[in-house]
Coordinates of N, CA and C in Angstrom, one line a residue:
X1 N 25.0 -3.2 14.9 CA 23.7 -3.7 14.5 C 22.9 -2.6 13.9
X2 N 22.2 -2.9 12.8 CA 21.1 -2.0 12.3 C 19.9 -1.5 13.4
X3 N 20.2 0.1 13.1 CA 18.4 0.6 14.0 C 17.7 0.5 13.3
X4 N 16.1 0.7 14.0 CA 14.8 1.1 13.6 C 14.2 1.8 14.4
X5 N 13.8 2.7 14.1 CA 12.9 3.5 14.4 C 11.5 3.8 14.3
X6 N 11.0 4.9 15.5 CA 9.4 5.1 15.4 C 8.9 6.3 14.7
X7 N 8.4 6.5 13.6 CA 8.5 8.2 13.4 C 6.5 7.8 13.5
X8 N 6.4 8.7 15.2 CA 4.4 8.5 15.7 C 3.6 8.7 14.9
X9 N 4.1 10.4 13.9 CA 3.3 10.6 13.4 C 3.8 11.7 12.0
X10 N 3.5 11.6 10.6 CA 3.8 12.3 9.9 C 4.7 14.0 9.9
X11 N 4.0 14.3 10.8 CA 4.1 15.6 11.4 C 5.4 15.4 11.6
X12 N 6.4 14.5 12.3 CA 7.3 14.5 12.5 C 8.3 14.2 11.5
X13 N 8.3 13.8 10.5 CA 9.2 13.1 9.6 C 10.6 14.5 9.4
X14 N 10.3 15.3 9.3 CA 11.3 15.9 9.0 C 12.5 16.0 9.7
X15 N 12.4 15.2 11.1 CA 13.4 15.1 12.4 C 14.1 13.9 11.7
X16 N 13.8 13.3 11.0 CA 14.6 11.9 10.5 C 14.9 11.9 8.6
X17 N 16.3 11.5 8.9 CA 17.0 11.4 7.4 C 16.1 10.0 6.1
X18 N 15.4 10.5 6.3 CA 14.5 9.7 5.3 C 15.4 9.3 4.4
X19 N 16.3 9.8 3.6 CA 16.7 9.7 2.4 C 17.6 8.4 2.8
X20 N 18.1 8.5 3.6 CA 19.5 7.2 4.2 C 18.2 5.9 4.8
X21 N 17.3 5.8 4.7 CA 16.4 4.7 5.5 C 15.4 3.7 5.1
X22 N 15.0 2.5 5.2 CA 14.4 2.2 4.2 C 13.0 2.5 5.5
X23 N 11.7 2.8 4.7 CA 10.9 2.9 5.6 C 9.2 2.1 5.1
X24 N 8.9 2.2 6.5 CA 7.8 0.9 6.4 C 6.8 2.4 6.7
X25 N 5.7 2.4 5.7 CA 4.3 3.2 6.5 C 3.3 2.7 7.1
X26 N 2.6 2.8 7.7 CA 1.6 2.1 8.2 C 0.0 2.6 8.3
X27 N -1.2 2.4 7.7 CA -1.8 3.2 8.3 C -2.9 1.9 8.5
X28 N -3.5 1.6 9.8 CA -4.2 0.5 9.8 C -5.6 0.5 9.6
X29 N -6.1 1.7 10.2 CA -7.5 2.3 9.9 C -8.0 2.6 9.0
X30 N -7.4 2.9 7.4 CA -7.8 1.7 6.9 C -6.8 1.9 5.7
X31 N -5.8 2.6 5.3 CA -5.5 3.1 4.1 C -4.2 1.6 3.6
X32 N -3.9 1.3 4.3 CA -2.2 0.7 3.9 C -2.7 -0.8 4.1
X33 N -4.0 -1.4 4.6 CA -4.5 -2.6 4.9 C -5.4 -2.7 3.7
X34 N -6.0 -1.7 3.3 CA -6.6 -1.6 2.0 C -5.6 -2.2 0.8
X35 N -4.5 -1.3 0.7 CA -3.7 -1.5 -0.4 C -3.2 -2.5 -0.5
X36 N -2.6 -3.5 0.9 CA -2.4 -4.5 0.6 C -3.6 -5.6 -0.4
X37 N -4.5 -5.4 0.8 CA -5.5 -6.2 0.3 C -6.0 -6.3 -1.7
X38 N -5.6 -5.0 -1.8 CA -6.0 -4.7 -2.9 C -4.7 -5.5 -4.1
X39 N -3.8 -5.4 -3.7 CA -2.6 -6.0 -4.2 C -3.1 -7.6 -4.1
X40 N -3.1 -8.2 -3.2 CA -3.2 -9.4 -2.8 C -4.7 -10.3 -3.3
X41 N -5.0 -8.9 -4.0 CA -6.3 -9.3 -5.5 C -5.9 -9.4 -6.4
X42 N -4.7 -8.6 -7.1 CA -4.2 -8.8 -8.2 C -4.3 -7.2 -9.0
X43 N -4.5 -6.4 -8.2 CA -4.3 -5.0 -8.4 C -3.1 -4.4 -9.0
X44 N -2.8 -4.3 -10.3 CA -1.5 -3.7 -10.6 C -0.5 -2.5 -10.2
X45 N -0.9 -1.9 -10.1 CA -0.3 -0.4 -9.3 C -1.3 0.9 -8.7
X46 N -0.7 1.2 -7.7 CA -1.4 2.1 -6.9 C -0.5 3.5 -7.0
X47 N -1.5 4.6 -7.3 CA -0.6 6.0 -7.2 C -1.6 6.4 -5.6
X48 N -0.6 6.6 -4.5 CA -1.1 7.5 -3.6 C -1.1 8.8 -3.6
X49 N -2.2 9.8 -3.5 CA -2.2 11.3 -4.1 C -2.9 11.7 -2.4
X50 N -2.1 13.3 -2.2 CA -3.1 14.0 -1.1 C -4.6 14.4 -1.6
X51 N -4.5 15.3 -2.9 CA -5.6 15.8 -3.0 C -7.2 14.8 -3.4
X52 N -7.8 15.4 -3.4 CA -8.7 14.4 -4.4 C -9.5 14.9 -5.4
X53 N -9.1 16.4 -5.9 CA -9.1 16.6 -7.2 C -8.0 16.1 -8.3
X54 N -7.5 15.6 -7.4 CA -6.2 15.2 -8.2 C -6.4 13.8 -8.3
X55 N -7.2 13.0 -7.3 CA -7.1 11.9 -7.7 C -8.3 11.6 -8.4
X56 N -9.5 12.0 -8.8 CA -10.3 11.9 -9.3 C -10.0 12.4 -10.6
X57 N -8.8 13.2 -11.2 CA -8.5 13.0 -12.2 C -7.8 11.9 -13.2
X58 N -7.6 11.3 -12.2 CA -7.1 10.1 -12.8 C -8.5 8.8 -13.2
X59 N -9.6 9.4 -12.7 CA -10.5 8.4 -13.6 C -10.7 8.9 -15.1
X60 N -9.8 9.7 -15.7 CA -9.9 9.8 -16.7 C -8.6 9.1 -17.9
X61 N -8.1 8.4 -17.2 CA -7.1 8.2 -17.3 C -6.2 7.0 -17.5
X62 N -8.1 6.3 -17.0 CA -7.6 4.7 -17.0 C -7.6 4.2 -15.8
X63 N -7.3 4.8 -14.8 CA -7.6 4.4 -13.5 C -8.5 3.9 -12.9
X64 N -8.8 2.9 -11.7 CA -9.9 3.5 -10.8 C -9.9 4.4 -9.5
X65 N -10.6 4.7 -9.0 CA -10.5 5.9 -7.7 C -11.1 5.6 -6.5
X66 N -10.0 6.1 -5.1 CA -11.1 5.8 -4.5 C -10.4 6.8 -3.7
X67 N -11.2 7.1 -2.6 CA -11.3 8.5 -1.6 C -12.2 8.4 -0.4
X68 N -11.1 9.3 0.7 CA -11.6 9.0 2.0 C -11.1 10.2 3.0
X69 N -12.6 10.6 3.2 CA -12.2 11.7 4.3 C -12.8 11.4 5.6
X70 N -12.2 11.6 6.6 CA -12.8 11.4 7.8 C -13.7 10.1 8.1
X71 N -13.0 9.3 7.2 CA -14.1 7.6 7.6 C -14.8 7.9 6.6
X72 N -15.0 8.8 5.5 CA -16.6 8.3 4.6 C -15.7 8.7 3.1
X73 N -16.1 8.4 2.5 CA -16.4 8.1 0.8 C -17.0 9.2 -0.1
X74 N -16.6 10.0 -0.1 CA -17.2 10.9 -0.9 C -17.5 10.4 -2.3
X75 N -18.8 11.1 -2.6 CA -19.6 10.9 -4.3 C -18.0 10.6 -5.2
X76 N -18.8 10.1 -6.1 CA -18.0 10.2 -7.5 C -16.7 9.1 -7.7
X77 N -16.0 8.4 -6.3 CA -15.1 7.2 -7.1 C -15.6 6.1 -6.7
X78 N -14.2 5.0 -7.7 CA -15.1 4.0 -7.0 C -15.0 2.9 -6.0
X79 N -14.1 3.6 -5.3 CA -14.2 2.6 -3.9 C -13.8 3.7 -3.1
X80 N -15.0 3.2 -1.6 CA -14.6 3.3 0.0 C -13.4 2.8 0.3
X81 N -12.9 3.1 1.4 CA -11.7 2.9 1.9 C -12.2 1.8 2.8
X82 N -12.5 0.4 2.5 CA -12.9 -0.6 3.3 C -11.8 -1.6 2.6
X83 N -11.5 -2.8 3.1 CA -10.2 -3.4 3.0 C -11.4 -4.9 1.9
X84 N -12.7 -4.8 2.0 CA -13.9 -5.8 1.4 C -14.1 -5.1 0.7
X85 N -14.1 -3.8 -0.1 CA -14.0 -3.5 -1.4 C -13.3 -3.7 -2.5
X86 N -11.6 -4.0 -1.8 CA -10.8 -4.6 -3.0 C -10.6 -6.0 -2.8
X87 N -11.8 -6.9 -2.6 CA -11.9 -8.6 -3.1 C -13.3 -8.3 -3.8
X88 N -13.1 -7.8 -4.5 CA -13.9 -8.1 -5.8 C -13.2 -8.2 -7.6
X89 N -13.6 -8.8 -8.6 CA -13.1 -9.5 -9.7 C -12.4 -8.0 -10.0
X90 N -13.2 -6.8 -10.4 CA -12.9 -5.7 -10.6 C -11.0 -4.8 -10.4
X91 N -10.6 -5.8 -9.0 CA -9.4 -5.1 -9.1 C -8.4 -5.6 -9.7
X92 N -8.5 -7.0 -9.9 CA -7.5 -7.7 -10.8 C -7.1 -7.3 -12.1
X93 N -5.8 -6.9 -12.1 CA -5.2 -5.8 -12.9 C -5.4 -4.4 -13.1
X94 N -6.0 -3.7 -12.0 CA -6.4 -2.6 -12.1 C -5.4 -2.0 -11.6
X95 N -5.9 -0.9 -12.5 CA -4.7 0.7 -12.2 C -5.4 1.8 -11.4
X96 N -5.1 1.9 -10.1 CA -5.8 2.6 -8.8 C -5.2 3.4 -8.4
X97 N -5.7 5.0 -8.0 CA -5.7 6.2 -7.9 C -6.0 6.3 -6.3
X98 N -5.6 6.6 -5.3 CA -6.2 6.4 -3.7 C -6.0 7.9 -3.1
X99 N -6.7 8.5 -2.5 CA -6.3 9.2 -1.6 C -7.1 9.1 0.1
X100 N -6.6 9.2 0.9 CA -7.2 9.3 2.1 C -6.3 10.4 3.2
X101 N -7.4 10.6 4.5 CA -6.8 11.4 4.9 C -5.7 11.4 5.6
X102 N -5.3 10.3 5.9 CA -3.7 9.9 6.7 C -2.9 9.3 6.2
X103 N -3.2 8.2 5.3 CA -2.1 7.3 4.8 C -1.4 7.6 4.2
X104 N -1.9 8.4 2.3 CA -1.5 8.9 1.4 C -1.1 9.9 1.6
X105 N -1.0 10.9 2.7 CA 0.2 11.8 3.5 C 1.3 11.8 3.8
X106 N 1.4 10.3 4.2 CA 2.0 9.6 5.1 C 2.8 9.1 3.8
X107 N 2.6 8.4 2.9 CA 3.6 7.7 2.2 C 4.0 8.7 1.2
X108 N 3.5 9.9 0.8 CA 4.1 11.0 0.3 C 5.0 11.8 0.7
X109 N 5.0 12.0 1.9 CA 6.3 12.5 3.3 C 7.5 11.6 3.2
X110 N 7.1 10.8 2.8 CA 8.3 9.2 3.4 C 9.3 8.9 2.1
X111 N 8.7 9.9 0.9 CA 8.3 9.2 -0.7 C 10.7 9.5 -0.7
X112 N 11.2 10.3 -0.3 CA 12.7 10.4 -0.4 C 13.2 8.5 0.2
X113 N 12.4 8.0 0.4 CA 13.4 6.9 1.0 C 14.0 6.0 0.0
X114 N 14.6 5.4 -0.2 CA 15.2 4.3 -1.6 C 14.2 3.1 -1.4
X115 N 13.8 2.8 -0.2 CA 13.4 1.4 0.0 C 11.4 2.2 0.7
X116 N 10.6 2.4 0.0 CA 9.8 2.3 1.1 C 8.1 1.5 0.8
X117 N 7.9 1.0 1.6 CA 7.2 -0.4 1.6 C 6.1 -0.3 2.6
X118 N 5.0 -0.6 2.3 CA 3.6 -0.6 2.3 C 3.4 -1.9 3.5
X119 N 3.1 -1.4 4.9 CA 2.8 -2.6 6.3 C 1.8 -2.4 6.6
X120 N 1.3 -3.5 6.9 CA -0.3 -3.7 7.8 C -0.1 -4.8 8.3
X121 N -0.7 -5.7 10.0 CA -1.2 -6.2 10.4 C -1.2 -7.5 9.2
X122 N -1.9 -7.5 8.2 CA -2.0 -8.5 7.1 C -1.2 -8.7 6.7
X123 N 0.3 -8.3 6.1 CA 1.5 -9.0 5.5 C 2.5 -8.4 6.2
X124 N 2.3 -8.4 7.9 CA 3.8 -7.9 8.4 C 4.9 -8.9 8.8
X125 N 4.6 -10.2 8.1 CA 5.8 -10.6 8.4 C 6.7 -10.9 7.3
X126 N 5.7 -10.4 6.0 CA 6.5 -10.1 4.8 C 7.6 -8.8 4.8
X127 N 6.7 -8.1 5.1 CA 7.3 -6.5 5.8 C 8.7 -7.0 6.4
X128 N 8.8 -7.8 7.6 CA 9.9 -8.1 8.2 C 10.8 -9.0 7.1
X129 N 10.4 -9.6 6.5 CA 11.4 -10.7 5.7 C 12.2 -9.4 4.6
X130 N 11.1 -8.7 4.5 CA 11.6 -7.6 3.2 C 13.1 -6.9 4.2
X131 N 12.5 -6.2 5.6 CA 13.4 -5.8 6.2 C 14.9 -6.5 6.8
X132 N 14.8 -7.5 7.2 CA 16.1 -8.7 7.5 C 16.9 -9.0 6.3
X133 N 16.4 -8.8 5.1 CA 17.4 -8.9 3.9 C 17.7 -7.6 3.4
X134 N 17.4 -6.1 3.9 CA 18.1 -5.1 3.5 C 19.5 -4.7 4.7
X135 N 20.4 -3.7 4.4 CA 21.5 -3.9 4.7 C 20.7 -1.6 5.2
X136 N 21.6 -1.4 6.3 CA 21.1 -0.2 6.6 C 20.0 -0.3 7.7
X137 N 19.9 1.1 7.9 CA 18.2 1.3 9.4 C 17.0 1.2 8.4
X138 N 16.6 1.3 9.3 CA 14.8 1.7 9.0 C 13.8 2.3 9.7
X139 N 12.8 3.1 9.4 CA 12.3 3.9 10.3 C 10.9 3.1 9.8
X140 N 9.7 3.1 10.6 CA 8.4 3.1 10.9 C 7.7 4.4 10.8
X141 N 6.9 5.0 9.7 CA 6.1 5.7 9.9 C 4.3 5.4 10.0
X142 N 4.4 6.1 11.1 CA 2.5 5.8 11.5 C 2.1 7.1 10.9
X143 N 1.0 6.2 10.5 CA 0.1 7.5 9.6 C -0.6 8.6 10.7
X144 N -0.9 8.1 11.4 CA -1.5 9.1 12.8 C -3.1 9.6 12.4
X145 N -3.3 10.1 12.7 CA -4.3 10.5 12.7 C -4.8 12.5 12.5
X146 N -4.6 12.6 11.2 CA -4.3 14.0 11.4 C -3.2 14.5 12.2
X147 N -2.2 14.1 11.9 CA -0.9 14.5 12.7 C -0.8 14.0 13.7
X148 N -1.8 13.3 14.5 CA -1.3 13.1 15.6 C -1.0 11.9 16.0
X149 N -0.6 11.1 16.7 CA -0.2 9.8 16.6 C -1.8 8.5 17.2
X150 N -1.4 7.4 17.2 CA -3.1 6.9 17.5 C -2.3 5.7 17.6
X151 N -3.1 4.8 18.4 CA -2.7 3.8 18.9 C -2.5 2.1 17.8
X152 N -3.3 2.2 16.7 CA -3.5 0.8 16.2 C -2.1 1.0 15.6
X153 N -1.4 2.1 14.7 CA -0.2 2.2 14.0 C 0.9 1.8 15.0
X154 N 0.7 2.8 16.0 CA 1.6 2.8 17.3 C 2.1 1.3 17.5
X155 N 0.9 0.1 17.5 CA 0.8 -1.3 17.8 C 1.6 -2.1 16.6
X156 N 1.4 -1.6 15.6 CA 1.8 -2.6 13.9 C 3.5 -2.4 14.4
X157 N 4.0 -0.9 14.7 CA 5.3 -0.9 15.0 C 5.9 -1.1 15.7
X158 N 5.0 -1.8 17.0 CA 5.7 -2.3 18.2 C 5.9 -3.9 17.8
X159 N 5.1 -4.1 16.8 CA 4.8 -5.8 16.3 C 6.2 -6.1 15.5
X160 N 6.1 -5.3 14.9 CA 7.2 -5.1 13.8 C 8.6 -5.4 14.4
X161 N 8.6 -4.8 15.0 CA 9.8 -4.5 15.9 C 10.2 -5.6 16.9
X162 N 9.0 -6.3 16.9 CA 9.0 -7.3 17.8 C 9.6 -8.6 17.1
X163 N 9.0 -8.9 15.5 CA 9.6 -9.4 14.8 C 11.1 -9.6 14.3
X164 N 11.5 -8.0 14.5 CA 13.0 -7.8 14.3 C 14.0 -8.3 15.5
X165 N 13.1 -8.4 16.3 CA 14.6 -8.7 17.4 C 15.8 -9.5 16.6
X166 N 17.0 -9.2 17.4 CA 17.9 -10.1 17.2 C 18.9 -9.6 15.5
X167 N 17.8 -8.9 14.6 CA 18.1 -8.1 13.8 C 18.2 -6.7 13.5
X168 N 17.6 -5.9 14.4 CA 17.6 -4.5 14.4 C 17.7 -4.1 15.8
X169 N 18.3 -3.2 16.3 CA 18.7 -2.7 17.2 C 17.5 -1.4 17.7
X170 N 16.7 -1.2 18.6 CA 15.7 -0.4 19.2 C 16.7 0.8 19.4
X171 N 16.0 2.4 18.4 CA 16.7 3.3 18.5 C 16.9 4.4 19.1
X172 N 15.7 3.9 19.7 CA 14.7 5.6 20.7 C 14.0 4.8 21.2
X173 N 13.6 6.3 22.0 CA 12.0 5.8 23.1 C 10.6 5.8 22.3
X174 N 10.7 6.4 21.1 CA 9.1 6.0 20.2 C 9.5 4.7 20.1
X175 N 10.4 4.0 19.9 CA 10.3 2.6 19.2 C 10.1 1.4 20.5
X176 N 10.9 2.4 21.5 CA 10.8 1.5 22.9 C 9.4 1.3 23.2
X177 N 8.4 2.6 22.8 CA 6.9 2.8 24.0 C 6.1 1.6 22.4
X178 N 6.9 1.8 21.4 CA 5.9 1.1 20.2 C 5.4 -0.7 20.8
X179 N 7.0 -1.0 21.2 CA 6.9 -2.3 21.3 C 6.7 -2.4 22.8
X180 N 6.9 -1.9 24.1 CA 5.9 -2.1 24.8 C 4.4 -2.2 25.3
X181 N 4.5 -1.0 24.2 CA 2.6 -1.3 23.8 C 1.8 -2.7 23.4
X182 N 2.8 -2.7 22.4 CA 2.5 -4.1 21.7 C 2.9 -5.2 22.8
X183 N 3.7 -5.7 23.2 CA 4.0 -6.9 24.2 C 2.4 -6.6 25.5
X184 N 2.0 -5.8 25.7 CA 1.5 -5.6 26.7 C 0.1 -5.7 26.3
X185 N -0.2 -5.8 24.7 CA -1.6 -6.0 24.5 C -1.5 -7.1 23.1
X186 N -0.9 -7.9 22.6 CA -0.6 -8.8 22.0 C -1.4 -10.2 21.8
X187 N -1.9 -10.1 23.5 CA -2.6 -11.2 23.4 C -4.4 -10.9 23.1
X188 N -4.5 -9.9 22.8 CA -6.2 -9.5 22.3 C -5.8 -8.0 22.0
X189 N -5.1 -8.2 20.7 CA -5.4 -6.5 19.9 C -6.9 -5.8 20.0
X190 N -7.7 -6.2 19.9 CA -8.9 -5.8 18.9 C -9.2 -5.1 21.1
X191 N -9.1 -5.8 22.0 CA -9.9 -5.4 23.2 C -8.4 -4.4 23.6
X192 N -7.4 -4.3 23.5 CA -6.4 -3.0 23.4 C -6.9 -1.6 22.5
X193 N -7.0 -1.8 21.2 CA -7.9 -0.7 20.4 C -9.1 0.0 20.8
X194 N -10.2 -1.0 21.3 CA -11.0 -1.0 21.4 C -11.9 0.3 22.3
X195 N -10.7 0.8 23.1 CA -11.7 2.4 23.2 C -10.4 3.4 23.0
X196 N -10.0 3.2 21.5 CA -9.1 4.3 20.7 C -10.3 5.2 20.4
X197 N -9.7 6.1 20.0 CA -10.0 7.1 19.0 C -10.5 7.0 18.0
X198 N -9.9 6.7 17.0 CA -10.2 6.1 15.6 C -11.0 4.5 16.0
X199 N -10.9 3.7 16.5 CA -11.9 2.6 16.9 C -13.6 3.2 16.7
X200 N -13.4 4.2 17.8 CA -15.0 4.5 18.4 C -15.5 5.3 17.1
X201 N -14.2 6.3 16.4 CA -14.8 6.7 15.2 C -15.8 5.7 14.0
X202 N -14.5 4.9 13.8 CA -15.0 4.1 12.8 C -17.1 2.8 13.2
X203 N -16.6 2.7 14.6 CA -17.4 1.9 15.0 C -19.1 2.8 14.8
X204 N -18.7 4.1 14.9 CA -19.9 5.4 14.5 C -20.7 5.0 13.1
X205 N -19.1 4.6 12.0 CA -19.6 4.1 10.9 C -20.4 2.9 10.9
X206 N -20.2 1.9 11.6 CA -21.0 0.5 11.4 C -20.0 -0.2 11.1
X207 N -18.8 0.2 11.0 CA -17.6 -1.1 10.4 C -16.9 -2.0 11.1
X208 N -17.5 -2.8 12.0 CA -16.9 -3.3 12.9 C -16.2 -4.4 12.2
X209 N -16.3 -4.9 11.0 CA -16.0 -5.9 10.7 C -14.4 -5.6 9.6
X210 N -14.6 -4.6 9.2 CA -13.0 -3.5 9.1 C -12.1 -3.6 10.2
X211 N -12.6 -3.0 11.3 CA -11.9 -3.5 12.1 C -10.9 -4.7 12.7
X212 N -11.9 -5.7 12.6 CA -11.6 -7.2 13.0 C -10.7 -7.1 11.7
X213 N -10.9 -7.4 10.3 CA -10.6 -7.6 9.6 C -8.8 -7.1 9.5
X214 N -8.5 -5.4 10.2 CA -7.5 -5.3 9.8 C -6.2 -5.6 10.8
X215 N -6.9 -5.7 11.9 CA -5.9 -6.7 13.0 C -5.5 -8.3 12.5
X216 N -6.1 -9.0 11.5 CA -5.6 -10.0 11.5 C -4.1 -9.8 10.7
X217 N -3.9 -11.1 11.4 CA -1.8 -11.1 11.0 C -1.6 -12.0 9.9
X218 N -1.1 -11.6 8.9 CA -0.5 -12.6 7.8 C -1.5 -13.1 7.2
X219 N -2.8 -12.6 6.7 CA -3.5 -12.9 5.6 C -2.7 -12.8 4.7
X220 N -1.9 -12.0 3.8 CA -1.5 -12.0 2.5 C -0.1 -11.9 2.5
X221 N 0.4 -12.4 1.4 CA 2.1 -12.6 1.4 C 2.4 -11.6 -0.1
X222 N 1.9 -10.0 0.5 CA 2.2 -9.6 -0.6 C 3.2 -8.4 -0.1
X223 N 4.2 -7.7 -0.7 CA 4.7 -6.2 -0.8 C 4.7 -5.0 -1.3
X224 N 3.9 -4.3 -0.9 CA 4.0 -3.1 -2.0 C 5.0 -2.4 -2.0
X225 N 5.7 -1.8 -2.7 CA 6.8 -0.7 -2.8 C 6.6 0.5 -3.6
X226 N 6.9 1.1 -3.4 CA 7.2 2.6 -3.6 C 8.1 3.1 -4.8
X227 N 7.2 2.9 -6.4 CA 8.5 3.0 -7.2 C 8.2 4.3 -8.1
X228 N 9.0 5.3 -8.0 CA 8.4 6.4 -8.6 C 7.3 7.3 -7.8
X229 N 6.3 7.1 -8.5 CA 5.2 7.6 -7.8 C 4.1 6.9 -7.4
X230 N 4.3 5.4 -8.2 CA 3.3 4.6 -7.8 C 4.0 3.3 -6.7
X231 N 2.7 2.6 -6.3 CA 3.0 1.8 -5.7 C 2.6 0.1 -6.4
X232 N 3.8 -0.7 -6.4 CA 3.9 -2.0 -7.5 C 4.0 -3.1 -5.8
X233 N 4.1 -4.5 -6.7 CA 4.5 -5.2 -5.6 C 5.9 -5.7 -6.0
X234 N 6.9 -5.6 -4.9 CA 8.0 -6.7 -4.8 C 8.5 -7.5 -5.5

């Protein structure tokens, strides 16, 4: 039977053969719930960039921009990293430039995989349908939080996983502690998060409704993937 795997936190990827794997990223806080969302407007392609002189150069370019450090928005692009900024008319057909501080890390690290595909809470059971028709493993990368691992990603891959039974085979103990996380708080995500790390951060912001917003399951039936250097849908 096919594995899958937990990779906690970016920091780690190098311990795993990316190249042989199709791999799901996740970052729920807000970067990969964003991009769905943004897709599932009608958003044409997404380049994820680390820097953000780099991605601010792309507003010259036809793009639009958006950037995110530590939960805020710096001057000059044009979208916050809020998941209610991309439902507006504006992204429909747009060509989007993104960096943030964990996601676009995260899917740059992962970028050797043949298969790798953009999960959130909002289209993970697309995520899984995409996964049950590929042939081979698959790893889970959580965006973490500055390297470190954090609980809401931790939860999308114990969900994930949860999903898979019967299809993928649990490969390790990150994937084991993923999905017992998740069975054990399943029935009220939002009061499991809720005195995270990144929670109390974001909550500093005023964005409680980000929050709610990115625990919900199966709003959008969209996929992003990883083609080149941008990100298209499925």
């Amino acid at each position: 039977m096919r594995k899958i795997d937990v990779c906690l936190s970016p920091e780690l990827i190098h311990l795993y053969d990316v190249p042989s794997l199709a791999v799901v990223v996740v970052d729920i806080f807000r970067a990969t719930s964003c991009m769905v969302t943004a897709f599932a407007h009608g958003a044409k392609e997404i380049i994820p960039v680390e820097k953000m002189d780099l991605c601010s150069s792309y507003g010259t370019k036809g793009y639009l921009t958006s950037a995110e450090r530590n939960g805020v928005t710096p001057e000059g692009f044009d979208f916050d990293n809020s998941p209610f900024s991309y439902q507006v008319e504006k992204v429909k057909g747009a060509k989007i430039c993104v960096t943030t501080t964990n996601g676009t890390v995260a899917i740059r690290k992962s970028r050797k995989s043949p298969a790798l595909f953009v999960g959130a809470f909002l289209n993970i059971s697309r995520v899984a349908e995409a996964l049950k028709n590929r042939e081979g493993d698959a790893l889970i990368v959580c965006a973490g939080w500055k390297g470190k691992p954090n609980l809401e990603d931790t939860l999308f891959a114990g969900a994930l996983i949860d999903l898979l039974q019967g299809s993928y085979h649990v490969a390790d103990d990150a994937a084991m502690m993923a999905l017992g996380a998740y069975r054990e708080a399943s029935t009220n995500l939002m009061q499991a998060v809720k005195g995270s790390s990144h929670v109390n951060r974001l909550l500093g912001l005023g964005i409680e409704k980000d929050i709610n917003f990115c625990l919900e399951r199966d709003a959008y039936s969209v996929l992003p993937v990883l083609k080149g250097n941008k990100l298209v849908l499925k």
